[in-house]
Amino acid sequence: MNTSCIIRGMGHCVPETRLTNADFERMVDTNNEWIITRTGIRERHVALKGETCVDLCLGASQKALENAGMAASELTHVLVATFSADSVIPSAACMLSHRLGIAGRMAMDLSAACSGFLYAMETARALIVLHPEAKILVACGDIVSSRVDYTDRSTCVLFGDGAGAVVMTADAPGLSGGRVQDVLVAADGAMGDLLTVKGGGSGTPYKLGETIRHDFFVEMNGREVYKHAVRAMSGVCQDIMTRHGLTRDDVDVFIPHQANLRIVEAVGKRLSMPEEKVFTNLQKYGNTSAASVPLALSEAVADGFIKPGNLVLLGTFGGGFTWGSALVRF
Ligand code: UT7
């Protein structure tokens, strides 16, 4: 059965507080020039006022529902992609449903690090095939700052907090939004140790009274991750275009995972994608993990970077490793 899906509305939300490169110059041995030339990042929003993953997902979800012209009570499923839920139990999806004032629906968290949005979109597509009447909220949020060591200059400058959300339903005549043409996702656990957040998991548990170790935070072999990110993201974006007989000329807008401007440029080059088709907002937000792609998509639509009729290519790469691509026609 082939039921096509449509993104009916989208929204995003970031914490109030911003940390600029100048702030990091005061915190660790770094400088604005290094951060800009190596990453492109100028500032990031960080949950210093106590905002949680569910708070940001709620903000993004309310905007997505409003944008879709839908009430929360109409939702049938709530999916949250995150690695930094407010708690292990209850899940962020259960908490988000409750905050939205709904109960009795399927609510589930998904863990695919920075690729969370495409994994959740693929899951939503499968649910829509099973339940063609479904109205699915896909919220992606991370408080990466809760797992960043702000004394480690090699990681702390890279990340920010945020959330992005979309509402997906089966497509039908007369609906407006982003028609999901295809999603392609993949994973390879063999290289999982190159990017980890381990401490507190059952493989590296903490006992009562123990102080946290460095494994509690994001640990990354930046150079290796960089190489794999470029290779996997460009490969999976090429694969989805090939699968549909498309070339870069058919794509109007490319939204890659917002981790590093050099990665974005290298992927764009491999795909021969003209620079003016590539949307970036990592300069303002840093790498917001699961929120990265939906936050960029939501902003690109709101800013008018994506216009009606545009074919949008999404690409992602994250810890696990996980990666993916999608094609959406607006
Ligand atoms: O979302 C999932 C994926 N995550 C990513 O995509 C991140 C992928 N990796 C990267 O973006 C880059 O590898 C980084 C931005 C993390 C690092 O850039 P790089 O060009 O690979 O730098 P490097 O790690 O090779 O480090 C170069 C130098 C080192 O000094 P030495 O050994 O050459 O003396 C680092 O110690 O830069 C130093 N360094 C810094 N210097 C100033 C590392 N971090 C900093 C810093 N400020 N914040």
CSV table of C-alpha atoms and ligand atoms in Angstrom, one decimal:
chain,number,residue,atom,x,y,z
A,1,MET,CA,0.0,0.0,0.0
A,2,ASN,CA,1.3,3.4,-0.8
A,3,THR,CA,-0.2,6.2,1.2
A,4,SER,CA,1.5,9.5,0.7
A,5,CYS,CA,2.1,11.9,3.6
A,6,ILE,CA,2.0,15.6,4.0
A,7,ILE,CA,3.6,17.9,6.5
A,8,ARG,CA,0.6,20.2,7.5
A,9,GLY,CA,2.4,22.6,9.8
A,10,MET,CA,5.7,23.2,11.5
A,11,GLY,CA,7.2,25.3,14.2
A,12,HIS,CA,10.4,25.8,16.2
A,13,CYS,CA,11.4,27.0,19.6
A,14,VAL,CA,14.8,27.9,21.2
A,15,PRO,CA,15.7,29.0,24.7
A,16,GLU,CA,16.0,32.7,25.5
A,17,THR,CA,19.7,32.8,26.5
A,18,ARG,CA,22.4,33.1,23.9
A,19,LEU,CA,26.1,32.2,24.2
A,20,THR,CA,28.3,34.1,21.8
A,21,ASN,CA,31.8,33.2,20.7
A,22,ALA,CA,33.0,36.0,22.9
A,23,ASP,CA,31.3,34.3,25.9
A,24,PHE,CA,33.4,31.2,25.1
A,25,GLU,CA,36.6,33.2,25.0
A,26,ARG,CA,35.9,34.0,28.7
A,27,MET,CA,35.1,30.3,29.5
A,28,VAL,CA,37.8,28.2,27.7
A,29,ASP,CA,41.0,28.7,25.7
A,30,THR,CA,39.4,29.5,22.4
A,31,ASN,CA,38.8,32.5,20.1
A,32,ASN,CA,36.2,33.9,17.8
A,33,GLU,CA,38.3,33.4,14.7
A,34,TRP,CA,39.0,29.7,15.4
A,35,ILE,CA,35.3,29.0,16.0
A,36,ILE,CA,34.1,30.8,12.9
A,37,THR,CA,36.7,29.5,10.5
A,38,ARG,CA,36.5,25.9,11.8
A,39,THR,CA,32.7,25.7,12.3
A,40,GLY,CA,30.9,28.8,11.1
A,41,ILE,CA,29.1,29.1,14.4
A,42,ARG,CA,28.7,32.6,15.9
A,43,GLU,CA,26.2,32.0,18.7
A,44,ARG,CA,23.9,29.4,20.1
A,45,HIS,CA,20.8,29.4,22.3
A,46,VAL,CA,21.3,27.5,25.6
A,47,ALA,CA,18.8,26.5,28.3
A,48,LEU,CA,20.4,28.5,31.1
A,49,LYS,CA,17.0,29.5,32.5
A,50,GLY,CA,16.0,25.9,33.2
A,51,GLU,CA,14.1,25.2,30.0
A,52,THR,CA,13.8,21.5,29.4
A,53,CYS,CA,13.5,19.3,26.3
A,54,VAL,CA,9.7,19.0,26.9
A,55,ASP,CA,9.4,22.8,27.4
A,56,LEU,CA,11.0,23.5,24.0
A,57,CYS,CA,9.1,20.6,22.3
A,58,LEU,CA,5.9,22.1,23.6
A,59,GLY,CA,6.7,25.5,22.2
A,60,ALA,CA,7.6,24.1,18.8
A,61,SER,CA,4.5,21.8,18.8
A,62,GLN,CA,2.1,24.6,19.7
A,63,LYS,CA,3.4,26.6,16.8
A,64,ALA,CA,3.2,23.6,14.4
A,65,LEU,CA,-0.4,22.9,15.4
A,66,GLU,CA,-1.3,26.5,15.0
A,67,ASN,CA,0.5,26.5,11.6
A,68,ALA,CA,-1.5,23.4,10.6
A,69,GLY,CA,-4.8,24.9,11.8
A,70,MET,CA,-5.3,22.0,14.1
A,71,ALA,CA,-6.1,21.5,17.8
A,72,ALA,CA,-4.0,19.2,20.0
A,73,SER,CA,-7.1,17.1,20.6
A,74,GLU,CA,-7.1,16.0,17.0
A,75,LEU,CA,-3.7,14.3,17.3
A,76,THR,CA,-3.6,10.5,17.2
A,77,HIS,CA,0.1,9.9,17.9
A,78,VAL,CA,2.9,11.8,19.5
A,79,LEU,CA,6.5,11.0,18.6
A,80,VAL,CA,9.5,12.8,20.2
A,81,ALA,CA,13.1,12.4,18.8
A,82,THR,CA,15.7,13.3,21.5
A,83,PHE,CA,18.7,12.0,23.3
A,84,SER,CA,18.1,14.4,26.2
A,85,ALA,CA,14.5,13.9,27.4
A,86,ASP,CA,13.6,15.5,30.8
A,87,SER,CA,13.8,12.0,32.3
A,88,VAL,CA,14.4,8.4,31.4
A,89,ILE,CA,10.9,7.5,32.6
A,90,PRO,CA,8.4,9.0,31.8
A,91,SER,CA,9.3,9.6,28.2
A,92,ALA,CA,9.3,13.1,26.7
A,93,ALA,CA,6.4,12.0,24.4
A,94,CYS,CA,4.3,11.1,27.5
A,95,MET,CA,5.1,14.4,29.2
A,96,LEU,CA,4.5,16.4,26.0
A,97,SER,CA,1.1,14.8,25.4
A,98,HIS,CA,0.2,15.7,29.0
A,99,ARG,CA,1.3,19.3,28.5
A,100,LEU,CA,-0.7,19.4,25.3
A,101,GLY,CA,-3.7,18.3,27.3
A,102,ILE,CA,-4.2,15.0,25.5
A,103,ALA,CA,-4.2,11.4,26.7
A,104,GLY,CA,-5.1,7.9,25.3
A,105,ARG,CA,-2.8,8.2,22.3
A,106,MET,CA,0.3,6.4,21.4
A,107,ALA,CA,3.3,8.5,22.7
A,108,MET,CA,6.8,7.4,22.1
A,109,ASP,CA,10.4,8.6,22.2
A,110,LEU,CA,12.9,7.8,19.4
A,111,SER,CA,16.7,7.9,19.8
A,112,ALA,CA,18.7,8.5,16.6
A,113,ALA,CA,20.8,11.5,17.8
A,114,CYS,CA,21.1,14.2,15.1
A,115,SER,CA,19.1,12.0,12.6
A,116,GLY,CA,16.1,11.9,14.9
A,117,PHE,CA,13.8,14.0,12.6
A,118,LEU,CA,14.2,11.7,9.6
A,119,TYR,CA,13.9,8.6,11.7
A,120,ALA,CA,10.7,10.0,13.2
A,121,MET,CA,9.3,11.1,9.8
A,122,GLU,CA,9.9,7.6,8.5
A,123,THR,CA,8.1,6.1,11.6
A,124,ALA,CA,5.2,8.6,11.1
A,125,ARG,CA,5.0,7.5,7.4
A,126,ALA,CA,4.7,3.9,8.5
A,127,LEU,CA,2.0,4.7,11.1
A,128,ILE,CA,0.0,6.6,8.5
A,129,VAL,CA,0.1,3.6,6.2
A,130,LEU,CA,-1.3,1.5,9.1
A,131,HIS,CA,-3.8,4.2,10.2
A,132,PRO,CA,-4.6,6.5,7.2
A,133,GLU,CA,-6.7,8.8,9.5
A,134,ALA,CA,-3.7,9.4,11.8
A,135,LYS,CA,-2.6,13.0,12.7
A,136,ILE,CA,0.9,12.7,14.0
A,137,LEU,CA,2.9,15.2,16.0
A,138,VAL,CA,6.6,14.7,15.4
A,139,ALA,CA,8.6,16.9,17.9
A,140,CYS,CA,12.4,16.9,17.9
A,141,GLY,CA,14.2,18.6,20.7
A,142,ASP,CA,17.5,18.4,22.5
A,143,ILE,CA,19.0,20.2,25.5
A,144,VAL,CA,22.5,19.3,24.3
A,145,SER,CA,23.9,21.7,26.9
A,146,SER,CA,22.8,19.2,29.7
A,147,ARG,CA,25.4,16.8,28.3
A,148,VAL,CA,28.2,19.3,27.3
A,149,ASP,CA,31.3,19.7,29.4
A,150,TYR,CA,31.8,23.5,29.4
A,151,THR,CA,35.5,23.0,30.2
A,152,ASP,CA,36.2,21.0,27.0
A,153,ARG,CA,36.9,23.5,24.3
A,154,SER,CA,36.8,20.8,21.5
A,155,THR,CA,33.1,20.2,22.1
A,156,CYS,CA,31.5,23.0,24.1
A,157,VAL,CA,31.6,25.6,21.3
A,158,LEU,CA,29.7,23.3,18.9
A,159,PHE,CA,26.3,22.7,20.4
A,160,GLY,CA,23.1,24.6,21.2
A,161,ASP,CA,19.6,23.7,22.4
A,162,GLY,CA,16.4,23.8,20.5
A,163,ALA,CA,13.3,22.1,19.2
A,164,GLY,CA,11.4,21.8,15.9
A,165,ALA,CA,8.1,20.1,15.3
A,166,VAL,CA,5.8,19.1,12.4
A,167,VAL,CA,2.3,17.7,12.1
A,168,MET,CA,2.0,14.9,9.5
A,169,THR,CA,-1.1,13.3,8.0
A,170,ALA,CA,-2.0,11.3,4.9
A,171,ASP,CA,-2.1,13.5,1.9
A,172,ALA,CA,-5.5,14.5,0.4
A,173,PRO,CA,-6.7,16.9,-2.3
A,174,GLY,CA,-7.0,20.5,-1.1
A,175,LEU,CA,-4.4,20.2,1.7
A,176,SER,CA,-1.4,22.5,1.7
A,177,GLY,CA,2.0,21.8,3.2
A,178,GLY,CA,5.1,19.7,2.4
A,179,ARG,CA,4.4,16.5,0.5
A,180,VAL,CA,6.8,13.9,1.6
A,181,GLN,CA,8.1,12.1,-1.5
A,182,ASP,CA,10.5,9.7,0.2
A,183,VAL,CA,12.7,9.2,3.3
A,184,LEU,CA,15.9,7.1,3.4
A,185,VAL,CA,17.5,6.3,6.8
A,186,ALA,CA,20.4,4.1,7.8
A,187,ALA,CA,22.7,3.2,10.7
A,188,ASP,CA,26.0,1.6,11.4
A,189,GLY,CA,26.9,0.8,15.0
A,190,ALA,CA,30.5,-0.2,14.2
A,191,MET,CA,31.7,3.4,14.6
A,192,GLY,CA,29.4,4.3,17.5
A,193,ASP,CA,32.4,5.0,19.8
A,194,LEU,CA,33.5,8.0,17.7
A,195,LEU,CA,30.6,10.1,19.1
A,196,THR,CA,29.1,9.1,22.5
A,197,VAL,CA,27.2,10.2,25.6
A,198,LYS,CA,27.6,7.1,27.7
A,199,GLY,CA,27.6,7.9,31.4
A,200,GLY,CA,24.4,7.0,33.2
A,201,GLY,CA,23.4,4.4,30.7
A,202,SER,CA,23.2,0.7,31.8
A,203,GLY,CA,26.6,0.1,30.2
A,204,THR,CA,28.2,2.7,32.4
A,205,PRO,CA,25.9,3.2,35.4
A,206,TYR,CA,26.5,5.6,38.2
A,207,LYS,CA,26.1,4.5,41.8
A,208,LEU,CA,24.6,6.6,44.5
A,209,GLY,CA,27.0,9.3,45.8
A,210,GLU,CA,29.5,8.9,42.9
A,211,THR,CA,30.6,12.0,41.1
A,212,ILE,CA,30.0,12.1,37.3
A,213,ARG,CA,32.9,11.3,35.0
A,214,HIS,CA,33.7,12.7,31.6
A,215,ASP,CA,31.7,9.9,30.0
A,216,PHE,CA,28.6,11.7,31.2
A,217,PHE,CA,29.2,14.4,28.5
A,218,VAL,CA,29.4,14.4,24.7
A,219,GLU,CA,32.7,12.8,23.7
A,220,MET,CA,33.7,13.0,20.1
A,221,ASN,CA,36.6,12.3,17.8
A,222,GLY,CA,35.8,15.4,15.7
A,223,ARG,CA,38.1,14.7,12.8
A,224,GLU,CA,36.8,11.2,12.2
A,225,VAL,CA,33.2,12.2,12.7
A,226,TYR,CA,33.7,15.0,10.2
A,227,LYS,CA,34.9,12.6,7.5
A,228,HIS,CA,32.1,10.1,8.0
A,229,ALA,CA,29.5,12.9,8.2
A,230,VAL,CA,30.6,14.3,4.8
A,231,ARG,CA,30.7,10.9,3.2
A,232,ALA,CA,27.5,9.5,4.6
A,233,MET,CA,25.4,12.6,4.2
A,234,SER,CA,26.4,13.2,0.6
A,235,GLY,CA,26.0,9.5,-0.2
A,236,VAL,CA,22.5,9.2,1.2
A,237,CYS,CA,21.4,12.5,-0.5
A,238,GLN,CA,22.8,11.3,-3.8
A,239,ASP,CA,21.0,7.9,-3.3
A,240,ILE,CA,17.6,9.4,-2.8
A,241,MET,CA,17.9,11.7,-5.8
A,242,THR,CA,19.1,8.7,-7.9
A,243,ARG,CA,16.2,6.6,-6.6
A,244,HIS,CA,13.8,9.2,-8.0
A,245,GLY,CA,15.7,9.9,-11.2
A,246,LEU,CA,16.5,13.4,-10.0
A,247,THR,CA,19.6,15.6,-10.4
A,248,ARG,CA,20.7,18.6,-8.3
A,249,ASP,CA,18.9,20.8,-10.9
A,250,ASP,CA,15.6,19.3,-9.8
A,251,VAL,CA,16.3,20.3,-6.2
A,252,ASP,CA,15.3,23.9,-5.3
A,253,VAL,CA,16.5,23.9,-1.6
A,254,PHE,CA,19.0,21.7,0.2
A,255,ILE,CA,18.7,21.6,4.0
A,256,PRO,CA,21.6,19.6,5.5
A,257,HIS,CA,22.2,18.8,9.2
A,258,GLN,CA,23.5,22.0,10.8
A,259,ALA,CA,26.7,20.8,12.6
A,260,ASN,CA,29.5,22.7,10.9
A,261,LEU,CA,29.6,25.0,7.9
A,262,ARG,CA,32.6,23.2,6.5
A,263,ILE,CA,30.7,19.9,6.5
A,264,VAL,CA,27.8,21.6,4.8
A,265,GLU,CA,30.1,23.1,2.2
A,266,ALA,CA,31.9,19.8,1.6
A,267,VAL,CA,28.6,17.9,1.2
A,268,GLY,CA,27.3,20.7,-1.1
A,269,LYS,CA,30.4,20.4,-3.2
A,270,ARG,CA,30.2,16.6,-3.5
A,271,LEU,CA,26.6,17.0,-4.7
A,272,SER,CA,27.5,19.9,-7.0
A,273,MET,CA,24.7,21.8,-5.2
A,274,PRO,CA,24.8,25.6,-6.0
A,275,GLU,CA,25.5,27.5,-2.8
A,276,GLU,CA,22.4,29.6,-3.2
A,277,LYS,CA,20.2,26.5,-2.8
A,278,VAL,CA,21.7,25.6,0.5
A,279,PHE,CA,20.0,26.8,3.7
A,280,THR,CA,22.0,27.2,6.9
A,281,ASN,CA,21.2,28.6,10.3
A,282,LEU,CA,23.9,27.0,12.3
A,283,GLN,CA,25.6,30.4,12.6
A,284,LYS,CA,22.8,31.3,15.1
A,285,TYR,CA,22.0,28.0,16.7
A,286,GLY,CA,25.1,25.7,16.6
A,287,ASN,CA,24.4,22.0,16.4
A,288,THR,CA,21.1,21.4,18.1
A,289,SER,CA,21.1,17.6,17.5
A,290,ALA,CA,17.6,16.2,16.7
A,291,ALA,CA,16.3,19.7,16.4
A,292,SER,CA,18.8,20.7,13.7
A,293,VAL,CA,16.9,19.7,10.5
A,294,PRO,CA,13.3,20.6,11.6
A,295,LEU,CA,14.5,23.9,13.1
A,296,ALA,CA,16.1,24.7,9.8
A,297,LEU,CA,13.1,23.5,7.8
A,298,SER,CA,10.7,25.5,9.9
A,299,GLU,CA,12.8,28.6,9.7
A,300,ALA,CA,13.4,28.3,5.9
A,301,VAL,CA,9.7,28.1,5.3
A,302,ALA,CA,8.9,31.0,7.7
A,303,ASP,CA,11.7,33.1,6.1
A,304,GLY,CA,10.4,32.5,2.6
A,305,PHE,CA,13.6,30.7,1.6
A,306,ILE,CA,11.4,27.7,0.6
A,307,LYS,CA,8.7,28.8,-1.8
A,308,PRO,CA,5.5,27.0,-2.9
A,309,GLY,CA,6.3,24.4,-5.5
A,310,ASN,CA,9.9,24.0,-4.3
A,311,LEU,CA,11.4,20.5,-4.0
A,312,VAL,CA,13.4,20.3,-0.8
A,313,LEU,CA,16.2,17.8,-0.1
A,314,LEU,CA,16.9,17.1,3.6
A,315,GLY,CA,20.1,15.4,4.7
A,316,THR,CA,21.4,14.3,8.2
A,317,PHE,CA,24.1,12.6,10.1
A,318,GLY,CA,24.5,11.8,13.7
A,319,GLY,CA,25.8,9.6,16.5
A,320,GLY,CA,25.3,5.9,16.3
A,321,PHE,CA,26.2,6.4,13.5
A,322,THR,CA,22.9,7.3,11.9
A,323,TRP,CA,22.2,9.1,8.7
A,324,GLY,CA,19.4,9.9,6.3
A,325,SER,CA,17.8,12.0,3.6
A,326,ALA,CA,14.3,13.0,2.5
A,327,LEU,CA,12.5,14.7,-0.4
A,328,VAL,CA,9.6,17.1,0.4
A,329,ARG,CA,7.6,19.0,-2.2
A,330,PHE,CA,6.1,22.3,-0.9
B,1,UT7,O1,26.2,16.2,14.9
B,1,UT7,C1,27.0,15.1,14.7
B,1,UT7,C2,28.2,15.3,14.1
B,1,UT7,N1,29.2,16.2,14.7
B,1,UT7,C3,29.9,16.8,13.8
B,1,UT7,O2,29.6,16.8,12.7
B,1,UT7,C4,31.2,17.4,14.2
B,1,UT7,C5,32.3,17.0,13.3
B,1,UT7,N2,33.6,17.5,13.5
B,1,UT7,C6,33.9,18.9,13.4
B,1,UT7,O3,33.0,19.6,13.1
B,1,UT7,C7,35.3,19.3,13.5
B,1,UT7,O4,36.2,18.2,13.5
B,1,UT7,C8,35.6,20.2,14.8
B,1,UT7,C9,34.9,21.5,14.6
B,1,UT7,C10,35.0,19.5,16.0
B,1,UT7,C11,37.1,20.4,14.9
B,1,UT7,O5,37.6,21.0,13.8
B,1,UT7,P1,39.0,20.4,13.2
B,1,UT7,O6,39.4,21.3,12.0
B,1,UT7,O7,38.7,18.9,12.9
B,1,UT7,O8,40.0,20.6,14.3
B,1,UT7,P2,40.9,19.5,15.1
B,1,UT7,O9,40.0,18.7,16.0
B,1,UT7,O10,41.7,18.8,14.1
B,1,UT7,O11,41.7,20.5,16.0
B,1,UT7,C12,42.7,21.4,15.4
B,1,UT7,C13,43.3,22.1,16.6
B,1,UT7,C14,43.8,21.3,17.7
B,1,UT7,O12,45.1,21.8,18.2
B,1,UT7,P3,46.4,21.2,17.7
B,1,UT7,O13,46.4,19.8,18.2
B,1,UT7,O14,46.5,21.3,16.2
B,1,UT7,O15,47.4,22.0,18.4
B,1,UT7,C15,42.8,21.4,18.8
B,1,UT7,O16,43.3,21.2,20.1
B,1,UT7,O17,42.4,23.0,17.1
B,1,UT7,C16,42.4,22.9,18.6
B,1,UT7,N3,41.1,23.2,19.1
B,1,UT7,C17,40.7,24.4,19.4
B,1,UT7,N4,41.3,25.6,19.3
B,1,UT7,C18,40.6,26.7,19.7
B,1,UT7,C19,40.0,22.3,19.3
B,1,UT7,N5,38.9,23.0,19.7
B,1,UT7,C20,39.3,24.3,19.8
B,1,UT7,C21,38.7,25.5,20.2
B,1,UT7,N6,39.4,26.7,20.1
B,1,UT7,N7,37.4,25.5,20.6
